[in-house]
XYZ file of N, CA and C in Angstrom:
642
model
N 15.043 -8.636 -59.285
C 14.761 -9.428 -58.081
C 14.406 -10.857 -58.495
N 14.926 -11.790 -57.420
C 14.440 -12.961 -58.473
C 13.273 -13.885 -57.688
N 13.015 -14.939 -58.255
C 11.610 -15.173 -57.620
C 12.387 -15.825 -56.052
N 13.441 -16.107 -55.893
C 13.603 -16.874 -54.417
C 13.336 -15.519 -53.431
N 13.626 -14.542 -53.674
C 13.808 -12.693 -52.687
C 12.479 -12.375 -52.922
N 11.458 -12.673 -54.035
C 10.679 -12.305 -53.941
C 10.082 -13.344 -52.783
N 9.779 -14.636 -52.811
C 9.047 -15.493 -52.288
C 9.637 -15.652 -50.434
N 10.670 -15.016 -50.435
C 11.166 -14.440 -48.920
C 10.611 -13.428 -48.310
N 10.271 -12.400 -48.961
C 9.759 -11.185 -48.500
C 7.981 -10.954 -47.847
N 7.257 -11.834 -48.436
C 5.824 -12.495 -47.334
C 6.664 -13.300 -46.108
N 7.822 -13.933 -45.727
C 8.086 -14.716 -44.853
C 8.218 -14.179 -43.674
N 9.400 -12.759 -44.269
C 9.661 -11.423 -43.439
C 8.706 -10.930 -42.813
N 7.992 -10.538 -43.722
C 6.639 -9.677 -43.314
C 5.914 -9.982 -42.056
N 5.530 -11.687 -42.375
C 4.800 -12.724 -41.073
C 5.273 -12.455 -40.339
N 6.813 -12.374 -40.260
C 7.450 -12.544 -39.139
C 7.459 -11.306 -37.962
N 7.501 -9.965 -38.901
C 7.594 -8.684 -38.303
C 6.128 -8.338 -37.602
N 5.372 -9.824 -38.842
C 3.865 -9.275 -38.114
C 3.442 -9.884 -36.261
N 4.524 -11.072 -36.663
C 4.061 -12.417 -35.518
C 4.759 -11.149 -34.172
N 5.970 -11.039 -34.870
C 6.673 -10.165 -33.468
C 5.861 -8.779 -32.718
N 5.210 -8.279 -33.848
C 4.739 -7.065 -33.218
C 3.498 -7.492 -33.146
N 2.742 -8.304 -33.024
C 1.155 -9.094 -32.664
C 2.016 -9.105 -30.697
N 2.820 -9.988 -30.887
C 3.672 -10.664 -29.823
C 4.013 -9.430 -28.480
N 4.371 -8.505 -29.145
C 4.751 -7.505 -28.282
C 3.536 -6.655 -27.682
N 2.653 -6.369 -28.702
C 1.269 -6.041 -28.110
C 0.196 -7.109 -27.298
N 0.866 -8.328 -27.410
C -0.082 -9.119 -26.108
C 0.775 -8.818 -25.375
N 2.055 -8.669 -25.125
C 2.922 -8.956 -23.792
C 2.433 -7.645 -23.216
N 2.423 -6.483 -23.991
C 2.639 -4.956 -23.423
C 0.757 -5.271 -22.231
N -0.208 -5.523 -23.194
C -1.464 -5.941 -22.596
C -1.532 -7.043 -21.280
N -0.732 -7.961 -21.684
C -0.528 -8.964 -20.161
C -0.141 -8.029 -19.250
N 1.049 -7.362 -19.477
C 1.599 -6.632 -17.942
C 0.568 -5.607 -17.736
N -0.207 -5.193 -18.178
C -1.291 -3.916 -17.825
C -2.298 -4.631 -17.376
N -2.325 -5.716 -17.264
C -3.495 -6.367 -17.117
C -3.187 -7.376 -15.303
N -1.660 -7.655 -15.360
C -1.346 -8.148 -14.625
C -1.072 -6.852 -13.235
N -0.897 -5.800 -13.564
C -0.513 -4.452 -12.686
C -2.169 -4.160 -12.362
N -2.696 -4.045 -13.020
C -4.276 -3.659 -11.926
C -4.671 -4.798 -11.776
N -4.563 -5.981 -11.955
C -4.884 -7.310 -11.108
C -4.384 -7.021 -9.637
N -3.070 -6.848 -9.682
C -2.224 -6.839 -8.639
C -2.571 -5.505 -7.748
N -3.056 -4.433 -8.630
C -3.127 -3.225 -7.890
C -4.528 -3.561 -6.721
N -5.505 -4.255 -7.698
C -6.621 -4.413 -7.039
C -6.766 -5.498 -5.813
N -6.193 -6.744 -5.864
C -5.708 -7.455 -4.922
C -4.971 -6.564 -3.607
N -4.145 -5.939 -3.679
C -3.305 -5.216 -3.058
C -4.539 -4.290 -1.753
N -5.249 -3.295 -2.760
C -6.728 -2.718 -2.170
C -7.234 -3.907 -1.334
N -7.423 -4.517 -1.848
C -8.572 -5.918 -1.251
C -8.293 -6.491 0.473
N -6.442 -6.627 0.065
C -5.819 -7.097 1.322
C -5.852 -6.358 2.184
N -5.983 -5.260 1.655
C -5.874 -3.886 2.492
C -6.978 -3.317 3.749
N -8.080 -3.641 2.782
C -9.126 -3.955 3.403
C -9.573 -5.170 4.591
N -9.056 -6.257 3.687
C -9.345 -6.809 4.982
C -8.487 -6.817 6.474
N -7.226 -6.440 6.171
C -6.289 -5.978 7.231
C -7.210 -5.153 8.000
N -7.950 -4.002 7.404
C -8.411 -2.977 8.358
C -9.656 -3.742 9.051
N -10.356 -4.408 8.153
C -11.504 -4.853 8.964
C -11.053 -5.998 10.025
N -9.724 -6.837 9.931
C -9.381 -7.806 10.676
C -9.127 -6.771 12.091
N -8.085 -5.575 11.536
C -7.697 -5.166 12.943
C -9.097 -4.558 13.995
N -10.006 -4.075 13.052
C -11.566 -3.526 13.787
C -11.905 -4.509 14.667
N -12.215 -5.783 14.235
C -12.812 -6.731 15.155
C -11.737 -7.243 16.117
N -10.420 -7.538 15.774
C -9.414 -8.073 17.174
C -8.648 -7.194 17.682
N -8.751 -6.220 17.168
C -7.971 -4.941 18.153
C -8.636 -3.683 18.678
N -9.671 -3.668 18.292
C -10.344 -2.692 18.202
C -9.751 -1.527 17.778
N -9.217 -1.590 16.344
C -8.532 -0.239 15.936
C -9.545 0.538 14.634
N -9.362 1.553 14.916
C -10.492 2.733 14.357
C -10.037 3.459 13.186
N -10.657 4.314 12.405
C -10.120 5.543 12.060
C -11.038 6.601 12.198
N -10.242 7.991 12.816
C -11.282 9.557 13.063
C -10.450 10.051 12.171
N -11.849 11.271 11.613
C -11.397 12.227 10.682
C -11.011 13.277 11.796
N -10.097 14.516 11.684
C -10.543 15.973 12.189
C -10.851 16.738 11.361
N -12.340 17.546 12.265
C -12.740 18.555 11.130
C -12.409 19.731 11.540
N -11.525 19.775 12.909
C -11.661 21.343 13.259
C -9.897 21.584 13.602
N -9.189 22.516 14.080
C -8.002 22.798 14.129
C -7.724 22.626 15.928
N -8.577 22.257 16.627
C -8.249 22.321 18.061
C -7.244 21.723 18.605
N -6.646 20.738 17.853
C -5.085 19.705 18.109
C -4.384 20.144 16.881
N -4.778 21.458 16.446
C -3.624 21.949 15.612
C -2.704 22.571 16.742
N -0.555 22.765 15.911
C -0.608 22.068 15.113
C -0.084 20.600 14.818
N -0.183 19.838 15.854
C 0.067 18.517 16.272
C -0.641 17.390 15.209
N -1.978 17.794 15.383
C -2.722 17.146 14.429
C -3.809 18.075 13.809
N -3.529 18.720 12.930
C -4.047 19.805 12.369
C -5.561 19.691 11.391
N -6.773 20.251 11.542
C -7.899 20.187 10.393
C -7.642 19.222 9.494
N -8.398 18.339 8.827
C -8.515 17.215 7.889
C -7.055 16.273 7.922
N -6.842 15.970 9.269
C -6.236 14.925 9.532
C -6.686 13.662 9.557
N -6.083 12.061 9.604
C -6.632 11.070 9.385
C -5.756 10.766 10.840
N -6.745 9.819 11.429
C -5.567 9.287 12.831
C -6.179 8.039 12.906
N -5.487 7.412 13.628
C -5.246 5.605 13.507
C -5.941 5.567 15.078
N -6.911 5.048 15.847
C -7.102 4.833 17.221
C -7.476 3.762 17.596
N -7.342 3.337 18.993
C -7.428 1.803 19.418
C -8.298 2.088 20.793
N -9.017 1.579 21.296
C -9.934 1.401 22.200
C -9.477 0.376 23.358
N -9.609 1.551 24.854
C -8.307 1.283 25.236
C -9.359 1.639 26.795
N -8.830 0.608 27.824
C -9.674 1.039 29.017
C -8.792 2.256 29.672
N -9.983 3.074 30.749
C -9.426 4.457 31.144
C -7.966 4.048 31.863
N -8.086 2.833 32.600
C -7.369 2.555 33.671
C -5.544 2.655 32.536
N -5.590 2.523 31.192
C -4.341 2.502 30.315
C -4.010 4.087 30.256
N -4.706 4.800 30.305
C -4.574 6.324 30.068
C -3.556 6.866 30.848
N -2.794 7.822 30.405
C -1.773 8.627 31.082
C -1.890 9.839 30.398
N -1.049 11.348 31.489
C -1.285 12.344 31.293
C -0.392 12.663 29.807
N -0.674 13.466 29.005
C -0.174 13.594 27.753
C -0.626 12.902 26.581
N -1.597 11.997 26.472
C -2.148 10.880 25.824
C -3.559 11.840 24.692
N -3.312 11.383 23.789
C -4.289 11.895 22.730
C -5.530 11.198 22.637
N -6.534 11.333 23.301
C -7.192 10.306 22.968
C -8.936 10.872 22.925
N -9.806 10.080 22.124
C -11.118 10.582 21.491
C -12.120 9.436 23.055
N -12.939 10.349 23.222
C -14.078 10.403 24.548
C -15.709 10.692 23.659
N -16.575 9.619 24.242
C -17.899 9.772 23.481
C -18.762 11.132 24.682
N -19.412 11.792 23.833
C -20.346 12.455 24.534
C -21.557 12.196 24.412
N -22.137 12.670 25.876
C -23.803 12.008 24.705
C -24.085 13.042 24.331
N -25.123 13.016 23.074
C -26.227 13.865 22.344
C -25.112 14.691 21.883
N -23.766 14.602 21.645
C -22.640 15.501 21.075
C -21.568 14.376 20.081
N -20.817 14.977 19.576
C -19.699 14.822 18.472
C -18.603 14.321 19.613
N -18.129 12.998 19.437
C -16.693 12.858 20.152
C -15.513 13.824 20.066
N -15.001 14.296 21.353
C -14.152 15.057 20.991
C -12.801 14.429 21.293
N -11.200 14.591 20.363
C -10.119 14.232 20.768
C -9.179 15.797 21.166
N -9.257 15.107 22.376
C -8.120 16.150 22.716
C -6.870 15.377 23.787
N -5.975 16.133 24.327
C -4.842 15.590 24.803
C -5.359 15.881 26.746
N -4.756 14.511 27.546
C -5.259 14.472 28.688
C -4.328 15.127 29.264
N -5.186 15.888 30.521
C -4.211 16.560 31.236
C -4.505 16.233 32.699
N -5.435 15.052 33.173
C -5.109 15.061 34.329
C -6.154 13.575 34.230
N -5.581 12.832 35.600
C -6.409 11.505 35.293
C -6.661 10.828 36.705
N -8.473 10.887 36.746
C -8.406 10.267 38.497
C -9.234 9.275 38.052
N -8.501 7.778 38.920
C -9.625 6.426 38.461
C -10.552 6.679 39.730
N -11.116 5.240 39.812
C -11.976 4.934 40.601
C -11.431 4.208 41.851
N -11.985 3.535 42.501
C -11.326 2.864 42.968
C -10.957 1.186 42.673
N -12.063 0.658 41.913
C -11.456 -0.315 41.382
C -11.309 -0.063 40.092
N -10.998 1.242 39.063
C -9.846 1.136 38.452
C -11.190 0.732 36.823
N -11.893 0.577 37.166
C -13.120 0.518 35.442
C -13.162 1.856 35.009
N -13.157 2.936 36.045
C -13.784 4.084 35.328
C -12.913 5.215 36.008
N -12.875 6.264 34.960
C -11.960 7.509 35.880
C -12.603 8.739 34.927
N -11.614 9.790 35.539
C -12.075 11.467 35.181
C -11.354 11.697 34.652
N -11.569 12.509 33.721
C -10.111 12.928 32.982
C -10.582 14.485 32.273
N -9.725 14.945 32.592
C -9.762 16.339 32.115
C -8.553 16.408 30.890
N -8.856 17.197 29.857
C -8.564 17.182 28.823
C -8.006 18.911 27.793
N -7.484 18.669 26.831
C -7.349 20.617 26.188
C -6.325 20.195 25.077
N -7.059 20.989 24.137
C -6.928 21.120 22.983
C -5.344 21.926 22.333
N -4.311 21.259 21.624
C -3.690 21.718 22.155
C -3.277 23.303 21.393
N -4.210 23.458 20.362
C -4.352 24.849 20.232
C -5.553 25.346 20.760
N -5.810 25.314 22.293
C -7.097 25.959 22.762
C -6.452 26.845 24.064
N -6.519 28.197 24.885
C -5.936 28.088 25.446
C -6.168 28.000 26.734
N -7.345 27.537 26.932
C -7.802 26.396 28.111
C -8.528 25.188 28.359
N -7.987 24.302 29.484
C -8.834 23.382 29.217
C -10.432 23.136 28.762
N -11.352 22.060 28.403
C -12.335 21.796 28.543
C -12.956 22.300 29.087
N -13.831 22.542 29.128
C -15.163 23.135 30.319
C -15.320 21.927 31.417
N -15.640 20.881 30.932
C -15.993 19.856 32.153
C -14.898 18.710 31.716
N -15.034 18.131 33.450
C -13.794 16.933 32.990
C -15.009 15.723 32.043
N -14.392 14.311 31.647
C -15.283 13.391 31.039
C -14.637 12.376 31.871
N -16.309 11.988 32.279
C -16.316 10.563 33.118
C -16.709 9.238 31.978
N -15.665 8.270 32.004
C -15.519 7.086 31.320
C -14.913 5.953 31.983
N -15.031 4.806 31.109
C -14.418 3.672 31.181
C -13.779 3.114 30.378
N -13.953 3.945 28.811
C -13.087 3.322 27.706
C -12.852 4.581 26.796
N -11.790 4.398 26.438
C -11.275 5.339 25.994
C -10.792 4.951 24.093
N -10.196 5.901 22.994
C -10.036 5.717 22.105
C -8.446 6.342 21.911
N -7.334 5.974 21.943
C -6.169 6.469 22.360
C -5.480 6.488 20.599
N -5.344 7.931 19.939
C -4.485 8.049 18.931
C -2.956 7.347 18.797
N -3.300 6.676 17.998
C -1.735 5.444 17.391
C -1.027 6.200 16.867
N -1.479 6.970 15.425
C -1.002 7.508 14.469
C -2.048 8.763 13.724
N -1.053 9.557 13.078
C -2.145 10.182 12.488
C -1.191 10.885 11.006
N -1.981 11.375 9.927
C -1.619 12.060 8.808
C -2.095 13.138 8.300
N -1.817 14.423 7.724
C -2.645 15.887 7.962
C -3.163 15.237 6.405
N -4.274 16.028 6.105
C -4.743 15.786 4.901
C -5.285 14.644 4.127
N -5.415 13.401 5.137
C -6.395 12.537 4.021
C -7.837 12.457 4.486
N -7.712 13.362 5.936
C -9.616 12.988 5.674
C -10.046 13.040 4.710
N -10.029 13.997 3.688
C -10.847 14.720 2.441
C -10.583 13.452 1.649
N -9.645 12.929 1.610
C -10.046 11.562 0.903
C -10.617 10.765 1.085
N -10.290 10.310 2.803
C -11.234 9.140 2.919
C -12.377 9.390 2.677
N -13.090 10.485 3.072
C -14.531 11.100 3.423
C -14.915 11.441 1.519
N -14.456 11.298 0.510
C -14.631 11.077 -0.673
C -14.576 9.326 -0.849
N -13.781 8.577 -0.863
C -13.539 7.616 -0.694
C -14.998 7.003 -0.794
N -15.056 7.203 0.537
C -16.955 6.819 1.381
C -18.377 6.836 0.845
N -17.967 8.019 -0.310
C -19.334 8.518 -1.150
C -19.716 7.178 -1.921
N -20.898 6.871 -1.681
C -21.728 5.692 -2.675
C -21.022 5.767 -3.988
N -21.343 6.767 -4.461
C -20.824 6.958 -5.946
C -19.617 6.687 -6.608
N -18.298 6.972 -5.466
C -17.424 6.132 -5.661
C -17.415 4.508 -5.280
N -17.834 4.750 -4.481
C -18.145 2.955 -4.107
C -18.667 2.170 -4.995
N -19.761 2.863 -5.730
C -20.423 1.704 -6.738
C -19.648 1.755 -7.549
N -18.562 3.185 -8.286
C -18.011 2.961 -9.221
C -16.633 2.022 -9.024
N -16.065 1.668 -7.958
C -14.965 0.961 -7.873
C -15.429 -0.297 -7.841
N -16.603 -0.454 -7.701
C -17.427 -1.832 -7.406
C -17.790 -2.671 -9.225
N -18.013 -1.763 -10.108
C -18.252 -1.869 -11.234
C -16.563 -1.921 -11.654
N -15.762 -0.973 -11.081
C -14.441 -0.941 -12.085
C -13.986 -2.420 -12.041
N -13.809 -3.236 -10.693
C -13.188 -4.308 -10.478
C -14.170 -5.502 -10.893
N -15.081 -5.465 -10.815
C -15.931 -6.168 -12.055
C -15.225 -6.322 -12.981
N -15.742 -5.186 -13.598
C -15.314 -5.682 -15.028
C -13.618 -5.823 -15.092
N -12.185 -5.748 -14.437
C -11.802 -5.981 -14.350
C -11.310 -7.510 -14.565
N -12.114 -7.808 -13.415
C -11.914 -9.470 -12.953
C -12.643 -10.008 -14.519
N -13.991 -9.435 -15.136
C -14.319 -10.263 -16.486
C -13.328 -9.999 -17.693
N -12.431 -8.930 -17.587
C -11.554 -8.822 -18.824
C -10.642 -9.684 -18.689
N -9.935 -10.106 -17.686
C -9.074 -10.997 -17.027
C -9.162 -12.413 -17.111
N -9.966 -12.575 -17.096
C -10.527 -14.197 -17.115
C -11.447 -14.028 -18.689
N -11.355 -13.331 -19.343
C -12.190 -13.496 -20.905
C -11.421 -14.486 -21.753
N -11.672 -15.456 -22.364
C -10.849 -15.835 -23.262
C -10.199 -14.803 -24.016
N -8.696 -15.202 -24.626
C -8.078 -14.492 -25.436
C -8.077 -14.802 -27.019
N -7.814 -14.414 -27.757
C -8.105 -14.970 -29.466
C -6.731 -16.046 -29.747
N -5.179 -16.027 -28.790
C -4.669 -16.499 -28.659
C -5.044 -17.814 -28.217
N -5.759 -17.428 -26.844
C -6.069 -19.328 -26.223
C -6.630 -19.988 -27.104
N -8.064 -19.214 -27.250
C -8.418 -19.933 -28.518
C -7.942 -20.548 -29.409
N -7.399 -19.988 -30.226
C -6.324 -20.369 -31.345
C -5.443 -21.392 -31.210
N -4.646 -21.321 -30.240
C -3.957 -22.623 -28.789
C -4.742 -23.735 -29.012
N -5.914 -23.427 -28.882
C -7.262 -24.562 -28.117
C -7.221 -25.752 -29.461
N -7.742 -24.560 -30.811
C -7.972 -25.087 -31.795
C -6.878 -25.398 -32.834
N -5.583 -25.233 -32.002
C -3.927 -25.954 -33.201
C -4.308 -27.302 -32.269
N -4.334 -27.010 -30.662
C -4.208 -28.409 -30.477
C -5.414 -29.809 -30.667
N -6.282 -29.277 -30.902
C -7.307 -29.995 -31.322
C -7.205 -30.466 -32.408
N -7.006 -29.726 -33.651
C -6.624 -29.782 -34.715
C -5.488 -31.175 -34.602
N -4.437 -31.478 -33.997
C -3.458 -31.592 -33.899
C -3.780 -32.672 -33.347
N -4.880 -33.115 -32.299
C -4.949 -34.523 -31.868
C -5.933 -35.129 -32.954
N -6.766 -34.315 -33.671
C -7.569 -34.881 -35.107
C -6.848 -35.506 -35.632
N -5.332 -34.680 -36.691
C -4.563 -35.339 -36.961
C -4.007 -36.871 -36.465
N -3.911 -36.327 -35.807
C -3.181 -37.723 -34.829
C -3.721 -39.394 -34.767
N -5.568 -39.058 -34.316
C -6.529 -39.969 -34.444
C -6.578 -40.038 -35.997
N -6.050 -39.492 -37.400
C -6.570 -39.856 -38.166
C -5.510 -40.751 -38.733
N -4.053 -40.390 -38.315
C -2.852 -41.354 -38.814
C -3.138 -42.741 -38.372
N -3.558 -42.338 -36.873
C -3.456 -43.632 -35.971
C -4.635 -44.616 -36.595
N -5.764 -44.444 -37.401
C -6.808 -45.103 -37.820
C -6.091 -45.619 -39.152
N -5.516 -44.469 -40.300
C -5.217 -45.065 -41.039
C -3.652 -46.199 -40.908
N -2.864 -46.120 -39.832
C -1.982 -47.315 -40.099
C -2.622 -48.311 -39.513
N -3.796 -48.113 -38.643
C -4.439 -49.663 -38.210
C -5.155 -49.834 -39.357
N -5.503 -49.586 -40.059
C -5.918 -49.875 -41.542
C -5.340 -50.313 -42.741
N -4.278 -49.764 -42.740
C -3.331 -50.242 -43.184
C -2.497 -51.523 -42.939
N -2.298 -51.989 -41.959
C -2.261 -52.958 -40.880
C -3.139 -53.898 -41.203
N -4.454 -54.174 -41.220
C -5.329 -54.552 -41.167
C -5.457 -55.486 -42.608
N -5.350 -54.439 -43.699
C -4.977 -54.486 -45.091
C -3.601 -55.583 -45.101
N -2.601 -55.313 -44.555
C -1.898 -55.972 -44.431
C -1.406 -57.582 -44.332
């Protein structure tokens, strides 16, 4: 081997080292850039729901029981909007407050207003029950099902637990500080180019010195 193949083979090496240094920041940027994005994504998400709460008055109910099975069946999630009686029609899914009781949603089956139309009766039934309600419910506002999905109460209603909350609260923390940490790269960046305007100020002193000498 002669000394030029030998004195090539550290050049190689750097190089295989620079590339695979190179590929393990890139592989780390995109993992870093995907739960940035994942978490942003959550965030918007959120505030969508809280935007629609305050200008639309749109809700979400869990079900815990099977009585609008199987239409909307036990640990369903449903989407609802708050809606005066006078909008109500027969066939309409919609959640009624009780007092000193649990709101119940069931489907309307019959609907008398008032006369000016603020407040009405509505009789109601479950649509796996196989009779109506016991009593009709007298209201003025109603909560009318948009949408619904079988099976995520149990999430949301996990979701909700403090414990996850603080822990997603800590995850995106530290998130956002790994993200914004300096890298050994910037650094390094920081200090070629510093380095590099040193240089610079030191040519530029010595040809005015030179100059000077001159």
């Amino acid at each position: 081997m002669t000394a030029r193949s030998r004195a090539r083979h550290p050049r190689r090496r750097d190089s295989r080292r620079r590339r695979l240094d190179h590929s393990r920041r890139g592989a780390a940027a995109v993992v870093r850039e995907t739960m940035l994005n994942t978490a942003a994504a959550g965030g918007a998400l959120c505030i969508l729901l809280t935007l629609a709460a305050l200008f639309f008055q749109v809700s979400l109910i869990m079900f815990k029981t099977g009585s609008m099975a199987p239409t909307i069946p036990a640990g369903s999630l449903a989407v609802v909007r708050s809606v005066p009686v006078a909008e109500v029609r027969v066939g309409d899914v919609v959640t009624v407050e009780r007092q000193g009781k649990l709101p119940v949603t069931h489907r309307v089956t019959s609907v008398s207003l008032s006369a000016d139309g603020h407040s009405g009766v509505l009789t109601m039934k479950g649509d796996a029950n196989p009779v109506e309600d016991p009593a009709p419910y007298t209201v003025s506002t109603v909560r009318t099902v948009l949408w619904s999905a079988p099976g995520l109460a149990q999430w949301v209603a996990k979701a909700s637990s403090p414990f996850v909350l603080g822990g997603v609260t800590l995850a995106v923390a530290a998130l956002v500080t790994w993200s914004l940490w300096p890298r050994e790269e910037q650094a390094g960046e920081e200090h070629a180019g510093q380095v590099g305007r040193d240089g610079e100020e030191r040519r530029t002193e010595q040809l005015s010195e030179a100059a000077a000498d001159a």
